[in-house]
Short mmCIF file of N, CA, C and O in Angstrom, two decimals:
data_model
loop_
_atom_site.label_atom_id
_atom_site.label_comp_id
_atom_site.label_asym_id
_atom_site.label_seq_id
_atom_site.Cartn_x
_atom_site.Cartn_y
_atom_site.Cartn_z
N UNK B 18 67.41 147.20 143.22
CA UNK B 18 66.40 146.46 142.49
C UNK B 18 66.53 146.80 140.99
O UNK B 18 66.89 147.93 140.69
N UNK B 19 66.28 145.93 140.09
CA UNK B 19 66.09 145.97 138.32
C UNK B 19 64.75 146.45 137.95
O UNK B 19 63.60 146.12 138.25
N UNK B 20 65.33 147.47 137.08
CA UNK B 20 64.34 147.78 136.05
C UNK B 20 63.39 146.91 135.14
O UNK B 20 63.97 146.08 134.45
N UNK B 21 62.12 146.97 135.05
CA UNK B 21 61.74 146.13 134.52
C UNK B 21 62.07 146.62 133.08
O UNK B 21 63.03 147.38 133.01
N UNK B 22 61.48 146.34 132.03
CA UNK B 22 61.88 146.60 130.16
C UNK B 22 59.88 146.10 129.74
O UNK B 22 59.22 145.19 130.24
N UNK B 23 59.48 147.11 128.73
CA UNK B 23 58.26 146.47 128.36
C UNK B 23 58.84 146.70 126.77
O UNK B 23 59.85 147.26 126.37
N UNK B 24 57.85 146.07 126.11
CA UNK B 24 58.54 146.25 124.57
C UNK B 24 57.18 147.09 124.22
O UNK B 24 56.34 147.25 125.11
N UNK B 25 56.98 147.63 122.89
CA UNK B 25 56.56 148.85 122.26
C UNK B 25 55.86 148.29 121.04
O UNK B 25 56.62 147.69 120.28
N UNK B 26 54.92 148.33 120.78
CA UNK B 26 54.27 147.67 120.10
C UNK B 26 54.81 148.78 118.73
O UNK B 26 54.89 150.01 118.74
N UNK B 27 55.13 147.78 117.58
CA UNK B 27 55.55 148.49 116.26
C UNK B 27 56.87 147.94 116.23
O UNK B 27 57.10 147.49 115.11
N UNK B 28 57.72 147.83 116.95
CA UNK B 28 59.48 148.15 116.99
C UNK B 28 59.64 146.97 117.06
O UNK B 28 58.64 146.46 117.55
N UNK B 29 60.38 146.28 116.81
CA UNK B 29 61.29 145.19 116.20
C UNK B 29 61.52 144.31 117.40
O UNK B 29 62.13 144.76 118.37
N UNK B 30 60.95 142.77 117.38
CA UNK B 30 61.15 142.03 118.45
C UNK B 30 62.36 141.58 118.63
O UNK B 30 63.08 141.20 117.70
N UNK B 31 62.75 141.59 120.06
CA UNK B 31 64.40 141.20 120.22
C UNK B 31 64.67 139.87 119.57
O UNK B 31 63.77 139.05 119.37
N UNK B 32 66.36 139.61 119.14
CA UNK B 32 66.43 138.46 118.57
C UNK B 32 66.68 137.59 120.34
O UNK B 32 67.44 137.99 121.21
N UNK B 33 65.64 136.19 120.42
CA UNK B 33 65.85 135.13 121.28
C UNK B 33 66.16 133.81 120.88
O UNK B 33 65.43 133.10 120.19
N UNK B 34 67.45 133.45 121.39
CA UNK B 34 67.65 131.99 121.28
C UNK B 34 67.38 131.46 122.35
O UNK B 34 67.49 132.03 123.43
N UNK B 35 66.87 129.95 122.13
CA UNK B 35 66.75 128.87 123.40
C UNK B 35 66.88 127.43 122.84
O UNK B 35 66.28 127.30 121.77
N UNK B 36 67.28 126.69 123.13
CA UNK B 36 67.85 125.22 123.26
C UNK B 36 66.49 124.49 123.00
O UNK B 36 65.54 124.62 123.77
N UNK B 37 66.44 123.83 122.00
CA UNK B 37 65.16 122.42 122.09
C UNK B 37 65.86 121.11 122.13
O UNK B 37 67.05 120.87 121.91
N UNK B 38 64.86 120.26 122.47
CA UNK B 38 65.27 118.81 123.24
C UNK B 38 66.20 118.27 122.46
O UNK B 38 67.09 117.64 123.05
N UNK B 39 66.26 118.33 121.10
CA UNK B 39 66.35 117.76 119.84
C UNK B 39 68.13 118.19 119.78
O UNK B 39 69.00 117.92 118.96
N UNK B 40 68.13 118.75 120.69
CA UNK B 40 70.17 119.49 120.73
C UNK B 40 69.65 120.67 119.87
O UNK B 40 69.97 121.67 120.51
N UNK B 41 69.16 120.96 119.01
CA UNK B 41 69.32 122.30 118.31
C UNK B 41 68.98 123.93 119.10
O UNK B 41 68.91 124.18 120.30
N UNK B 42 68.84 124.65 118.19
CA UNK B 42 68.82 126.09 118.80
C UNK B 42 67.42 126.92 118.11
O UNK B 42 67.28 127.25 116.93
N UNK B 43 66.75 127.06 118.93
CA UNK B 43 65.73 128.01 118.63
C UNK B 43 65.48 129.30 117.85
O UNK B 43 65.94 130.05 118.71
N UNK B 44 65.21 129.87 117.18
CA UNK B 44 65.14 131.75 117.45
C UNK B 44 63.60 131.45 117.63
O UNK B 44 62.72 130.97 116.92
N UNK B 45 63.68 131.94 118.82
CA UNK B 45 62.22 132.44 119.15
C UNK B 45 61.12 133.23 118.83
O UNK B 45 60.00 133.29 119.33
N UNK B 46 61.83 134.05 117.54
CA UNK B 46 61.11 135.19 116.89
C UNK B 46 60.12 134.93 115.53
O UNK B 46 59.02 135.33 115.15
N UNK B 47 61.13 134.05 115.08
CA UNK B 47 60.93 133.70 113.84
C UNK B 47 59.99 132.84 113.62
O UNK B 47 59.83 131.90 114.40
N UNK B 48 59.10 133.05 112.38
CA UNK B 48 57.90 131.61 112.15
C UNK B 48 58.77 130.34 111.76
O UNK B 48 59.96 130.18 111.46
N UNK B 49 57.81 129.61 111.86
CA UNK B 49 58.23 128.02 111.68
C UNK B 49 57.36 127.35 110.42
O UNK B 49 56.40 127.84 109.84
N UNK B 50 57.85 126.41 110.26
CA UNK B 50 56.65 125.66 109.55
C UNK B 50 55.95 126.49 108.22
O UNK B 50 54.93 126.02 107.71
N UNK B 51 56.59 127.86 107.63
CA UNK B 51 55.70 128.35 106.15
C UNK B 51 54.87 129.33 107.00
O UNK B 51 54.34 130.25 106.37
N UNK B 52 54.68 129.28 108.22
CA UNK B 52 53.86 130.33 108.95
C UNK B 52 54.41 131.86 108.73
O UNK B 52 55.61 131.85 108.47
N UNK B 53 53.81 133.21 108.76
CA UNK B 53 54.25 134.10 108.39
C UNK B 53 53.99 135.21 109.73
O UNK B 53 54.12 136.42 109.55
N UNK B 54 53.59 134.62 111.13
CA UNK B 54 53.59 134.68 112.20
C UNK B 54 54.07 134.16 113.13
O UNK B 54 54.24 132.97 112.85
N UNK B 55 54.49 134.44 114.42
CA UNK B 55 54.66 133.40 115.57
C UNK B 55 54.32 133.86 116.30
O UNK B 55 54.08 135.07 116.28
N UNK B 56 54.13 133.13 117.28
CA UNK B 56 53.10 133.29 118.99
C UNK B 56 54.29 132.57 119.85
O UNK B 56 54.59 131.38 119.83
N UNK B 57 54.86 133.54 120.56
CA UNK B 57 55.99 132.61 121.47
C UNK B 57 55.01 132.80 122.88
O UNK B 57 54.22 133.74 123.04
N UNK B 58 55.20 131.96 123.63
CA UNK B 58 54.71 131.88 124.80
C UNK B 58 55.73 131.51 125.81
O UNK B 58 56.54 130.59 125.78
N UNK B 59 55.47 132.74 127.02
CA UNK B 59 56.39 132.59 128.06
C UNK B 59 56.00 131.82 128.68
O UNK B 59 54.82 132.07 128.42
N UNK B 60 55.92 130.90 129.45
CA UNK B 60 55.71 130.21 130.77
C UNK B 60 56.67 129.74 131.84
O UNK B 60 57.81 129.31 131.61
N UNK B 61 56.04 129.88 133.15
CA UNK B 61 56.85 130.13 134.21
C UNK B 61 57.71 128.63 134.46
O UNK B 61 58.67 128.56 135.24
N UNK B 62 57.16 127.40 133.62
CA UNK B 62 58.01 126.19 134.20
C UNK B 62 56.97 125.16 134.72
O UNK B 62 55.80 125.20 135.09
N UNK B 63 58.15 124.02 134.56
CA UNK B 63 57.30 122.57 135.10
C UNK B 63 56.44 122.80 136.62
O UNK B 63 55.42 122.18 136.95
N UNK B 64 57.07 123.74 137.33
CA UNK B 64 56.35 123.90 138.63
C UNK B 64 54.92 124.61 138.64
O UNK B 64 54.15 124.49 139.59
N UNK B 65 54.64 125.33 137.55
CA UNK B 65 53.19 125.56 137.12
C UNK B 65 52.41 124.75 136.94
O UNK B 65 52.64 124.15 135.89
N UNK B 66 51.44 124.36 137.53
CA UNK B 66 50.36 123.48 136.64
C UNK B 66 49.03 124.33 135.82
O UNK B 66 48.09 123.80 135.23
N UNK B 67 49.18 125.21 135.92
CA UNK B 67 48.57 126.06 135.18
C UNK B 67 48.55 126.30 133.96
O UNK B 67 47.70 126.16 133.08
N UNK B 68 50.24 126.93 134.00
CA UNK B 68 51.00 126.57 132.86
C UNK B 68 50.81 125.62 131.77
O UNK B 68 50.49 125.86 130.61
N UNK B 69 51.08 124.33 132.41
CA UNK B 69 50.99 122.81 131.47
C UNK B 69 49.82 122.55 131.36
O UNK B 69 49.68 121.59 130.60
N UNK B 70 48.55 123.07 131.90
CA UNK B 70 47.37 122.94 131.42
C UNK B 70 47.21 123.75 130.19
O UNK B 70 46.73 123.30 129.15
N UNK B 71 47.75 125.34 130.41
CA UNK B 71 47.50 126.03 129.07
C UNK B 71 48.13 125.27 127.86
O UNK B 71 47.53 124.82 126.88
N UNK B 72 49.26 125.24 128.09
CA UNK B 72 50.02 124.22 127.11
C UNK B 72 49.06 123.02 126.02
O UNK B 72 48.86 122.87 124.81
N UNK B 73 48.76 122.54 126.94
CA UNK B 73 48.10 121.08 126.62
C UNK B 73 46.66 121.55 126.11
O UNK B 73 46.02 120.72 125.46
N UNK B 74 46.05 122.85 126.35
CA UNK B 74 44.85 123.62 126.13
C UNK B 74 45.33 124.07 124.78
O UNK B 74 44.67 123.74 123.79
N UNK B 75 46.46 124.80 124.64
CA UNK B 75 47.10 125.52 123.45
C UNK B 75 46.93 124.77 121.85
O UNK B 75 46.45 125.14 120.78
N UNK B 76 47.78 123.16 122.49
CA UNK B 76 47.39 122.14 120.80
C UNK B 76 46.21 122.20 120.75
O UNK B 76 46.58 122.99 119.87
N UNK B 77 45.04 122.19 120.77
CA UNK B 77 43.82 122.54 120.25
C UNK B 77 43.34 123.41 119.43
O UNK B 77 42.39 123.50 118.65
N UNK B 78 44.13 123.96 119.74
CA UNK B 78 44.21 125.74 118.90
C UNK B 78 45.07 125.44 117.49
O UNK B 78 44.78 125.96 116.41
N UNK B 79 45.95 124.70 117.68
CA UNK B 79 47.25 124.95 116.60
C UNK B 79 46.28 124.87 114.95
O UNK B 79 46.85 125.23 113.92
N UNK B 80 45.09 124.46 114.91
CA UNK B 80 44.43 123.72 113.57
C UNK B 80 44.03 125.24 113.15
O UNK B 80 44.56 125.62 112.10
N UNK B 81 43.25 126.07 113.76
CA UNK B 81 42.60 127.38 113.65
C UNK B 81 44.55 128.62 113.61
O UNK B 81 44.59 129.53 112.78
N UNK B 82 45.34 128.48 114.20
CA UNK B 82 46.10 129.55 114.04
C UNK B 82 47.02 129.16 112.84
O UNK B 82 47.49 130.00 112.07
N UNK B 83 47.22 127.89 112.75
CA UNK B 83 47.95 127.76 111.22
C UNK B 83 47.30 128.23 109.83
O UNK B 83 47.93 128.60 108.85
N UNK B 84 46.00 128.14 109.95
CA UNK B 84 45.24 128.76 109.07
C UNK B 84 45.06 130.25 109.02
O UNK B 84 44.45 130.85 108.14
N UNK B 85 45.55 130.71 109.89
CA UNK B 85 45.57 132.36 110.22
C UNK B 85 47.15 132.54 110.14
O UNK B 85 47.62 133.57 110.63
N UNK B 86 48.02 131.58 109.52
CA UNK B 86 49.55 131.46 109.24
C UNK B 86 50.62 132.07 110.70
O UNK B 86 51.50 132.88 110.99
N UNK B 87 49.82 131.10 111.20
CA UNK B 87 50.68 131.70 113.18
C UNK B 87 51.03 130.43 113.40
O UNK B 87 50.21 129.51 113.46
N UNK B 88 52.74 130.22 113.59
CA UNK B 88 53.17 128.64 114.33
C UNK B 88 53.02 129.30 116.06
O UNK B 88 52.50 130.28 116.59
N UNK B 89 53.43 128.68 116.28
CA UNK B 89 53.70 128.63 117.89
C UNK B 89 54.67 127.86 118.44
O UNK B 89 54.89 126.68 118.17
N UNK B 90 55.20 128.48 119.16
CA UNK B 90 56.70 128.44 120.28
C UNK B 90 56.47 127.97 121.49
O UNK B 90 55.24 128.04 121.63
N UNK B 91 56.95 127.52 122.44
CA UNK B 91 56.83 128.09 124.27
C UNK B 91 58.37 127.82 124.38
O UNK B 91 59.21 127.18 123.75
N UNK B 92 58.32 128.85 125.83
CA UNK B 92 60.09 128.68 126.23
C UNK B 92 59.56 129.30 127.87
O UNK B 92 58.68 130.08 128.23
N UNK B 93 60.71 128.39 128.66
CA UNK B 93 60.94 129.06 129.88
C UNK B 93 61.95 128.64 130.48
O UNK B 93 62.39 127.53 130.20
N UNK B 94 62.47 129.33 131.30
CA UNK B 94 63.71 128.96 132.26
C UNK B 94 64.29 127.70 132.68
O UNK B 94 65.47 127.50 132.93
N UNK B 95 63.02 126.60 132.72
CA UNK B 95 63.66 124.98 132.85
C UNK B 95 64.96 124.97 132.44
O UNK B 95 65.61 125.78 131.78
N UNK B 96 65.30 123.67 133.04
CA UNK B 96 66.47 123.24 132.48
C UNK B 96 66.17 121.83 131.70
O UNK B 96 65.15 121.23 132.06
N UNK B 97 66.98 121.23 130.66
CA UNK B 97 67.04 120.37 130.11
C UNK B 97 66.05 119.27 130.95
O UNK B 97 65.00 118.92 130.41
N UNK B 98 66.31 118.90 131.90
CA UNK B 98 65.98 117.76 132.96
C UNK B 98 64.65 118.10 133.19
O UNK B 98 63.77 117.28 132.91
N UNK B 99 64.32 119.49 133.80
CA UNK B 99 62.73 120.04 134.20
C UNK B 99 62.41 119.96 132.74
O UNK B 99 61.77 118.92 132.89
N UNK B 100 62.33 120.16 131.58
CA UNK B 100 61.63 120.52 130.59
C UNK B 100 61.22 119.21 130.00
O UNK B 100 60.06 119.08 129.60
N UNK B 101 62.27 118.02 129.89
CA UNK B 101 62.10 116.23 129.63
C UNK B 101 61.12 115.79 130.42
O UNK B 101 60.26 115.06 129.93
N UNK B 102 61.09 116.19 131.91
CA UNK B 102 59.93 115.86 132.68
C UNK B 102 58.72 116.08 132.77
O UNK B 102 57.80 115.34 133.14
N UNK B 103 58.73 117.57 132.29
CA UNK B 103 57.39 117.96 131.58
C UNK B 103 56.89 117.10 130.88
O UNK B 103 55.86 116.48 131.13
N UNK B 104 57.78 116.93 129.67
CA UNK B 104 57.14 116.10 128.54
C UNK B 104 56.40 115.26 128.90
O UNK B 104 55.39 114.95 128.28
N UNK B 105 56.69 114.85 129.75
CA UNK B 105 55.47 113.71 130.52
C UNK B 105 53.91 113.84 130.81
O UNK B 105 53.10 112.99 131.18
N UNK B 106 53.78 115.19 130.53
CA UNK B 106 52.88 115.62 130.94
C UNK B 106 51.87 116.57 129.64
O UNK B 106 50.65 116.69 129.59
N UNK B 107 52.85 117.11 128.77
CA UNK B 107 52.57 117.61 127.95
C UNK B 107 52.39 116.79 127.15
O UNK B 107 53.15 115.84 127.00
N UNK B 108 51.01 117.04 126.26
CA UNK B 108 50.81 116.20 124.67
C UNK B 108 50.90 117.51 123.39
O UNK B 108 49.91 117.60 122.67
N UNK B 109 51.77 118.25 123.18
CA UNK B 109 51.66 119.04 122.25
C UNK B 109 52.81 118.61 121.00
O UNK B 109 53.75 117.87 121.27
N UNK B 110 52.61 119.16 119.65
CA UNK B 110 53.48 119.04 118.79
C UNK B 110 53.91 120.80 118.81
O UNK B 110 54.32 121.04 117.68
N UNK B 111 53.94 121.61 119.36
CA UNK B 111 54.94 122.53 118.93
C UNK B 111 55.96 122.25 119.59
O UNK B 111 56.18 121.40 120.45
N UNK B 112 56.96 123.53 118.83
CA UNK B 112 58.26 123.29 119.44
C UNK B 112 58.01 123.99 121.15
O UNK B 112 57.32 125.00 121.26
N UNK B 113 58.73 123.24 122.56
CA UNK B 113 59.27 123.76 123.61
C UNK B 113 60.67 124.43 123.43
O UNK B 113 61.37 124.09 122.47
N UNK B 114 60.96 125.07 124.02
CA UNK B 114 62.47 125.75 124.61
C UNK B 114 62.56 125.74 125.83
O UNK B 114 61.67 125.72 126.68
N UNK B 115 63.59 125.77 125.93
CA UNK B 115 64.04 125.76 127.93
C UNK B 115 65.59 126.14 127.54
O UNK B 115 66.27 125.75 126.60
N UNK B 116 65.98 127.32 128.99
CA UNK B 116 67.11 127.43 129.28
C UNK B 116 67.22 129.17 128.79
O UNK B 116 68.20 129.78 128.35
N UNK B 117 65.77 129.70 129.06
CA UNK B 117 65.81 131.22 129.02
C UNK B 117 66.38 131.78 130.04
O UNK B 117 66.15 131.42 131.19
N UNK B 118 67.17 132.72 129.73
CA UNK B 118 67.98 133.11 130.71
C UNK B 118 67.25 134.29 131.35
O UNK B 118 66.14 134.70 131.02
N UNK B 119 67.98 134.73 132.25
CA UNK B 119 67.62 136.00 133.37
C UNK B 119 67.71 137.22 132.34
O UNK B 119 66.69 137.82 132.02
N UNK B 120 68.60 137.47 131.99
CA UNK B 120 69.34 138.35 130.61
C UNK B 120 67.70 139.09 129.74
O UNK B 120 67.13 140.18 129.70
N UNK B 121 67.44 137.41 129.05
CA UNK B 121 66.90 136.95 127.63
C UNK B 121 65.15 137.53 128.92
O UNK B 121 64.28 138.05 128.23
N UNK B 122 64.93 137.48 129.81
CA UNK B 122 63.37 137.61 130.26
C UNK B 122 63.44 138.84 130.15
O UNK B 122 62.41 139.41 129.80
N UNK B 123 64.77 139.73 130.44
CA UNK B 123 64.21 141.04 130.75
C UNK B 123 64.36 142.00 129.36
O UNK B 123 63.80 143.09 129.29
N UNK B 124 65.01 141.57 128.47
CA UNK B 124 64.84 141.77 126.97
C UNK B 124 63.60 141.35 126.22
O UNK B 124 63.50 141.62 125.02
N UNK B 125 62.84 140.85 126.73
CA UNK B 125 61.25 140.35 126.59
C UNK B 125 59.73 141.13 127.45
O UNK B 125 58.51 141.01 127.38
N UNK B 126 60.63 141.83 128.12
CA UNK B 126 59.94 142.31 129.44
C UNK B 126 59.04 141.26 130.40
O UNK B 126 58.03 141.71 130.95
N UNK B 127 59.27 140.44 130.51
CA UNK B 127 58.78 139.60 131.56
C UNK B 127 59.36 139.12 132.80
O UNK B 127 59.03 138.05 133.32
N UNK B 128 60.22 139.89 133.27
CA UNK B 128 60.86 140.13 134.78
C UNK B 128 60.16 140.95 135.30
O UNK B 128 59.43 141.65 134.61
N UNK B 129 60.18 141.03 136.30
CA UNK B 129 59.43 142.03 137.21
C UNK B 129 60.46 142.34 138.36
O UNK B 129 61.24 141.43 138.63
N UNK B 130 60.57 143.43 139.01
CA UNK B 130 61.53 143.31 139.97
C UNK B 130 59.87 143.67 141.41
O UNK B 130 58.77 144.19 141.28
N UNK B 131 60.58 143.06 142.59
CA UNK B 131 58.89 143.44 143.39
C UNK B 131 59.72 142.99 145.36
O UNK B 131 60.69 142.32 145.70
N UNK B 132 58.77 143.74 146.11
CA UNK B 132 59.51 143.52 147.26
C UNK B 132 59.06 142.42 147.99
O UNK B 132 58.33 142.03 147.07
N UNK B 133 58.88 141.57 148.89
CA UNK B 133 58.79 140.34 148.65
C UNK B 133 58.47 140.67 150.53
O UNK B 133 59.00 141.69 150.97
N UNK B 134 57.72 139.89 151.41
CA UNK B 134 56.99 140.11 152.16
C UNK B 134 58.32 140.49 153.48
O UNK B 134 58.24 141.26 154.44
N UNK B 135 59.32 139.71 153.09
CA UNK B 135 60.44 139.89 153.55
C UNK B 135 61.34 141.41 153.52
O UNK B 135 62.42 141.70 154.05
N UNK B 136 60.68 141.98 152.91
CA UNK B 136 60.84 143.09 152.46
C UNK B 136 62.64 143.34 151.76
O UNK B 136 63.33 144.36 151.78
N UNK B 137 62.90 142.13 151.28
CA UNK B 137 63.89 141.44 149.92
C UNK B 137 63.80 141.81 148.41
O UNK B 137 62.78 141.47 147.82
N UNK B 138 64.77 142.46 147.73
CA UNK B 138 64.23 142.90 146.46
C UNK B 138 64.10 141.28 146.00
O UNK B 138 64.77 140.43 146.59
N UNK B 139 63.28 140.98 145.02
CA UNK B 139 63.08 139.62 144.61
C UNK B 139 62.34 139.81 142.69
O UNK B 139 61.81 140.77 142.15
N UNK B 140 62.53 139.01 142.41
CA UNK B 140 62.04 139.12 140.83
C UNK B 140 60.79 137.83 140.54
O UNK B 140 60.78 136.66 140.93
N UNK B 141 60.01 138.41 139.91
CA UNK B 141 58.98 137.24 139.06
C UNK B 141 59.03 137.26 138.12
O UNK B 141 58.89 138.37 137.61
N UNK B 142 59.19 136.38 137.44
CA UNK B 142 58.71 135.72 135.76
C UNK B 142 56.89 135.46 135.40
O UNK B 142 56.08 134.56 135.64
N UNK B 143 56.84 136.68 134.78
CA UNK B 143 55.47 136.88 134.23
C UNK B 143 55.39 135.86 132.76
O UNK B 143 56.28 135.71 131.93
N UNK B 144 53.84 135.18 132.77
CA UNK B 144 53.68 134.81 131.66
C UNK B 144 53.64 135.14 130.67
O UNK B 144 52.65 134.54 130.23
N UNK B 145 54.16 135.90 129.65
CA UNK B 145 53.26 136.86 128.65
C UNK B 145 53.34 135.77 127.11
O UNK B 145 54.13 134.83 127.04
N UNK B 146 52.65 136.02 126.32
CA UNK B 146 52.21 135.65 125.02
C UNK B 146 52.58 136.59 123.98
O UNK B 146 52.34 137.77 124.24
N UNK B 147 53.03 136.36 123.02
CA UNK B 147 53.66 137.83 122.16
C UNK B 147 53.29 136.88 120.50
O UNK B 147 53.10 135.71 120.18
N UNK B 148 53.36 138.21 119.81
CA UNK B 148 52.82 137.12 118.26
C UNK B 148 54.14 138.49 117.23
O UNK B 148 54.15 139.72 117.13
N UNK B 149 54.68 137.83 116.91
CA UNK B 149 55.85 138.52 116.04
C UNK B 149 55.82 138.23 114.74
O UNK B 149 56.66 138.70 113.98
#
């Protein structure tokens, strides 16, 4: 079974790339938009509806955190195809990412390694929220 990784509050957020719809390349770390913050948000994927509720809960927010100079991110494991389909569902203007790798979650600490009823080592993708 894998080690999980937590990060350390103070120490330097890993550099993350991820793919947006648009063909370009993300860094996930970095502010956007003149912001002098970012809020990346993990989420587990189109198969959440939880998820795409927070999402769609989240643009509401964007008016109050730009003024507190925080853009906002989301990224998760989708692929190109799951993440377009979302869109369907999502009404937000930040940027999405998709195509986080296995690698890139546990350099974030949001893998989990856990035994699974099957008693199978098995992994979860935790949601977490991080502001860099």
């Amino acid at each position: 079974m894998s080690e999980s990784f937590k990060l350390i509050a103070g120490n330097f957020f890993p550099t993350v790339t991820a793919h947006l719809l648009d063909g370009t390349t993300a860094d996930l770390c970095k502010p956007h938009g003149g912001a002098e913050w970012q809020m990346l948000v993990v989420y587990r994927g189109k198969h959440c509806p939880l998820c795409m509720r927070y999402l769609n809960l989240l643009e509401a927010q964007l008016p109050a955190l730009k003024e507190l100079g925080v853009s906002v991110c989301a990224v998760s494991a989708d692929n190109r195809a799951q993440l377009t389909q979302s869109m369907n569902t999502l009404a937000v203007s930040f940027p999405i990412a998709y195509g986080l790798t296995q690698q890139q979650m546990k350099q974030l600490g949001c893998i989990f390694p856990h035994l699974a009823l099957s008693k199978k080592p098995t992994t979860t993708l935790q949601s977490p929220l991080f502001l860099s």
